[in-house]
Amino acid sequence: MIEEKKPAFSRSWDPACLGKSRVSRPSRLFVLYSFTMEDGKIMERTLSIVKPDGVARGLVGEVIKRFETNEMKIVALKMIHMTKAQAQGFYEVHEERPFFGSLIDFMTSGPAVAMVLEGDHVIAKNRELMGETDCRKAAEGTIRRDFATDIEKNVVHGSDSPETAEFEISYFFNKFEIVA
Ligand code: RTP
Ligand code: MG
């Protein structure tokens, strides 16, 4: 029997495979999450996560306020509590890094809030608002500088490129959950 091969994206956050196996990055892009407007704006979507430390410390509202006051529109939002397999798949690019095990323990330690943000250059804008990974190096006024407690427990995640955003958004949200 020939097994039908589904595109990688359909496997990414399919409830049928939650917690059962690692997920894979797509081998090619299926949908573009970035387009140029007539006025020259580059409208993009990006994935933001308020990590378990941010949720536990009651920082969800503060993070959302920063998005909303910076013209970053929330077009999807949900609470998540990742299993080890889900977190390992999400941070697959860091699999070989020495901090991988600790990062997975942290990301599965409690509930988090996943969001899709939409706006002009929103991928870079979000990274700017977040600040550098290591809060000691993050610029004044950034989320990580203001709230992170160390290089790992740094309150927020943000996609770092259009390709990453596409993978990460589809990891947590299907098209019916994104309300434009
Ligand atoms: P993120 O992916 O969560 O938005 O963070 P990032 O791009 O700023 O940093 P990245 O290099 O992608 O690292 C992912 C997350 O791993 C933890 N980390 N720990 N102990 C360490 O040296 C270390 N380095 C990174 C952080 O939680 C970081 O955000
Ligand atoms: Mg990263």
Short mmCIF file of C-alpha atoms and ligand atoms in Angstrom, two decimals:
data_model
loop_
_atom_site.label_atom_id
_atom_site.label_comp_id
_atom_site.label_asym_id
_atom_site.label_seq_id
_atom_site.Cartn_x
_atom_site.Cartn_y
_atom_site.Cartn_z
CA MET A 1 0.00 0.00 0.00
CA ILE A 2 1.30 3.46 -0.86
CA GLU A 3 1.03 5.82 2.08
CA GLU A 4 -0.17 9.30 1.25
CA LYS A 5 2.56 11.83 2.05
CA LYS A 6 1.16 14.93 3.68
CA PRO A 7 3.00 18.27 3.64
CA ALA A 8 5.12 18.77 6.74
CA PHE A 9 2.94 21.64 7.96
CA SER A 10 -0.14 19.54 8.38
CA ARG A 11 1.76 17.41 10.88
CA SER A 12 3.08 20.30 12.87
CA TRP A 13 0.32 20.96 15.39
CA ASP A 14 -2.18 18.32 14.45
CA PRO A 15 -3.87 17.23 17.73
CA ALA A 16 -3.59 13.66 16.53
CA CYS A 17 0.18 13.76 16.92
CA LEU A 18 0.46 15.87 20.05
CA GLY A 19 2.95 14.37 22.43
CA LYS A 20 3.43 11.29 20.31
CA SER A 21 6.42 12.16 18.23
CA ARG A 22 8.87 14.87 17.39
CA VAL A 23 7.77 17.21 14.65
CA SER A 24 9.93 18.21 11.71
CA ARG A 25 10.69 21.49 10.06
CA PRO A 26 9.13 21.83 6.62
CA SER A 27 11.44 21.09 3.71
CA ARG A 28 10.01 24.01 1.77
CA LEU A 29 7.65 26.92 2.29
CA PHE A 30 3.96 26.47 1.57
CA VAL A 31 2.55 29.86 2.54
CA LEU A 32 4.31 33.19 2.70
CA TYR A 33 3.69 35.22 5.81
CA SER A 34 5.13 38.42 4.36
CA PHE A 35 3.90 40.75 1.66
CA THR A 36 4.66 44.27 0.42
CA MET A 37 1.90 46.89 0.53
CA GLU A 38 1.44 49.63 -2.07
CA ASP A 39 2.73 52.21 0.42
CA GLY A 40 5.98 50.26 0.82
CA LYS A 41 5.14 48.66 4.18
CA ILE A 42 6.28 45.08 4.60
CA MET A 43 3.38 43.38 6.35
CA GLU A 44 4.51 40.29 8.21
CA ARG A 45 3.34 37.84 10.83
CA THR A 46 5.47 36.52 13.65
CA LEU A 47 5.11 34.11 16.54
CA SER A 48 5.47 35.43 20.06
CA ILE A 49 5.44 33.31 23.19
CA VAL A 50 5.20 34.58 26.73
CA LYS A 51 7.33 31.84 28.25
CA PRO A 52 6.44 29.93 31.45
CA ASP A 53 8.38 32.38 33.64
CA GLY A 54 6.44 35.31 32.16
CA VAL A 55 3.08 33.64 32.74
CA ALA A 56 3.98 32.54 36.28
CA ARG A 57 5.06 36.08 37.15
CA GLY A 58 1.91 37.70 35.78
CA LEU A 59 3.61 39.47 32.87
CA VAL A 60 1.20 38.52 30.07
CA GLY A 61 -0.70 41.80 30.24
CA GLU A 62 2.51 43.86 30.31
CA VAL A 63 3.88 42.09 27.23
CA ILE A 64 0.59 42.45 25.35
CA LYS A 65 0.43 46.13 26.25
CA ARG A 66 3.84 46.66 24.66
CA PHE A 67 2.70 44.96 21.47
CA GLU A 68 -0.55 46.88 21.28
CA THR A 69 1.08 50.24 21.88
CA ASN A 70 3.59 49.54 19.12
CA GLU A 71 1.18 48.82 16.27
CA MET A 72 1.61 45.08 16.52
CA LYS A 73 -1.80 43.53 16.03
CA ILE A 74 -2.67 40.27 17.80
CA VAL A 75 -4.38 38.03 15.24
CA ALA A 76 -4.26 34.78 17.25
CA LEU A 77 -3.70 33.86 20.90
CA LYS A 78 -3.84 30.73 23.06
CA MET A 79 -2.56 29.20 26.29
CA ILE A 80 -0.26 26.25 25.74
CA HIS A 81 1.57 23.82 28.03
CA MET A 82 4.10 22.04 25.89
CA THR A 83 5.10 18.43 26.28
CA LYS A 84 8.80 17.57 26.02
CA ALA A 85 8.31 16.34 22.45
CA GLN A 86 6.56 19.52 21.42
CA ALA A 87 9.24 21.74 22.96
CA GLN A 88 12.02 19.63 21.43
CA GLY A 89 10.41 20.00 18.01
CA PHE A 90 9.91 23.72 18.43
CA TYR A 91 13.53 24.36 19.45
CA GLU A 92 14.96 21.69 17.16
CA VAL A 93 17.56 24.14 15.78
CA HIS A 94 19.20 24.18 19.22
CA GLU A 95 19.33 20.40 19.60
CA GLU A 96 23.13 20.29 19.70
CA ARG A 97 23.55 23.25 22.04
CA PRO A 98 24.67 22.60 25.64
CA PHE A 99 21.63 24.43 27.02
CA PHE A 100 19.08 22.35 25.06
CA GLY A 101 18.04 20.03 27.93
CA SER A 102 17.65 22.88 30.35
CA LEU A 103 15.72 24.93 27.78
CA ILE A 104 13.27 22.05 27.24
CA ASP A 105 12.78 21.63 31.00
CA PHE A 106 12.10 25.35 31.29
CA MET A 107 9.70 25.58 28.34
CA THR A 108 7.69 22.60 29.64
CA SER A 109 7.69 23.78 33.26
CA GLY A 110 4.30 25.51 33.05
CA PRO A 111 1.76 27.18 30.83
CA ALA A 112 2.82 29.73 28.23
CA VAL A 113 0.92 32.07 25.94
CA ALA A 114 1.41 31.80 22.17
CA MET A 115 0.41 34.68 19.91
CA VAL A 116 0.56 35.60 16.26
CA LEU A 117 1.41 39.25 15.73
CA GLU A 118 0.84 41.11 12.50
CA GLY A 119 2.27 44.43 11.34
CA ASP A 120 4.81 46.37 9.35
CA HIS A 121 8.24 44.71 9.77
CA VAL A 122 6.77 42.96 12.80
CA ILE A 123 9.43 40.23 12.92
CA ALA A 124 12.31 42.66 13.48
CA LYS A 125 10.14 45.01 15.52
CA ASN A 126 9.26 42.22 17.94
CA ARG A 127 12.90 41.20 18.29
CA GLU A 128 13.74 44.82 19.05
CA LEU A 129 11.03 45.11 21.71
CA MET A 130 12.18 41.80 23.24
CA GLY A 131 15.86 42.75 23.49
CA GLU A 132 18.87 40.46 23.37
CA THR A 133 18.69 36.87 24.59
CA ASP A 134 20.94 37.68 27.54
CA CYS A 135 19.05 40.26 29.58
CA ARG A 136 22.33 41.75 30.84
CA LYS A 137 23.10 42.77 27.26
CA ALA A 138 19.55 43.82 26.35
CA ALA A 139 18.91 47.52 25.68
CA GLU A 140 17.11 49.74 28.17
CA GLY A 141 13.34 49.59 27.89
CA THR A 142 13.21 46.16 26.26
CA ILE A 143 11.05 43.39 27.69
CA ARG A 144 14.03 41.21 28.56
CA ARG A 145 15.99 44.06 30.13
CA ASP A 146 12.99 45.02 32.23
CA PHE A 147 11.78 41.57 33.29
CA ALA A 148 14.10 38.65 32.44
CA THR A 149 15.95 37.03 35.32
CA ASP A 150 18.70 35.23 33.38
CA ILE A 151 19.76 34.21 29.88
CA GLU A 152 17.29 31.30 29.87
CA LYS A 153 14.31 32.66 31.80
CA ASN A 154 13.92 35.60 29.48
CA VAL A 155 10.11 35.96 29.43
CA VAL A 156 9.47 36.02 25.69
CA HIS A 157 10.19 34.17 22.47
CA GLY A 158 10.01 35.74 19.01
CA SER A 159 10.54 34.35 15.51
CA ASP A 160 13.80 35.56 14.00
CA SER A 161 13.07 35.45 10.22
CA PRO A 162 10.13 35.06 7.81
CA GLU A 163 10.99 31.37 7.33
CA THR A 164 11.14 30.75 11.07
CA ALA A 165 7.90 32.70 11.58
CA GLU A 166 6.13 30.52 9.06
CA PHE A 167 7.29 27.32 10.71
CA GLU A 168 6.58 28.54 14.22
CA ILE A 169 3.12 30.00 13.52
CA SER A 170 1.98 26.80 11.88
CA TYR A 171 3.45 24.82 14.79
CA PHE A 172 0.83 26.26 17.12
CA PHE A 173 -2.00 27.64 15.00
CA ASN A 174 -4.10 26.41 12.11
CA LYS A 175 -5.57 28.84 9.58
CA PHE A 176 -8.96 28.95 11.31
CA GLU A 177 -7.36 30.21 14.53
CA ILE A 178 -5.74 33.22 12.87
CA VAL A 179 -8.25 36.04 12.67
CA ALA A 180 -7.05 38.81 10.40
P1 RTP B 1 13.99 32.75 21.46
O1 RTP B 1 14.31 31.79 20.33
O2 RTP B 1 13.38 32.06 22.66
O3 RTP B 1 13.16 33.90 20.98
O4 RTP B 1 15.35 33.39 21.99
P2 RTP B 1 16.55 33.99 21.16
O5 RTP B 1 16.27 33.87 19.67
O6 RTP B 1 16.85 35.34 21.68
O7 RTP B 1 17.74 33.04 21.57
P3 RTP B 1 18.14 31.62 20.99
O8 RTP B 1 19.61 31.65 20.72
O9 RTP B 1 17.23 31.21 19.89
O10 RTP B 1 17.92 30.69 22.25
C1 RTP B 1 16.65 30.14 22.55
C2 RTP B 1 16.42 30.22 24.04
O11 RTP B 1 17.31 29.32 24.70
C3 RTP B 1 17.64 29.84 25.99
N1 RTP B 1 19.08 30.01 26.05
N2 RTP B 1 19.80 29.62 27.07
N3 RTP B 1 21.94 29.08 28.83
C4 RTP B 1 22.20 29.66 27.69
O12 RTP B 1 23.34 29.97 27.35
C5 RTP B 1 21.07 29.92 26.79
N4 RTP B 1 21.16 30.47 25.61
C6 RTP B 1 19.90 30.52 25.14
C7 RTP B 1 16.90 31.17 26.13
O13 RTP B 1 15.64 30.93 26.76
C8 RTP B 1 16.74 31.57 24.69
O14 RTP B 1 15.73 32.53 24.55
MG MG B 2 15.66 32.03 18.80
#
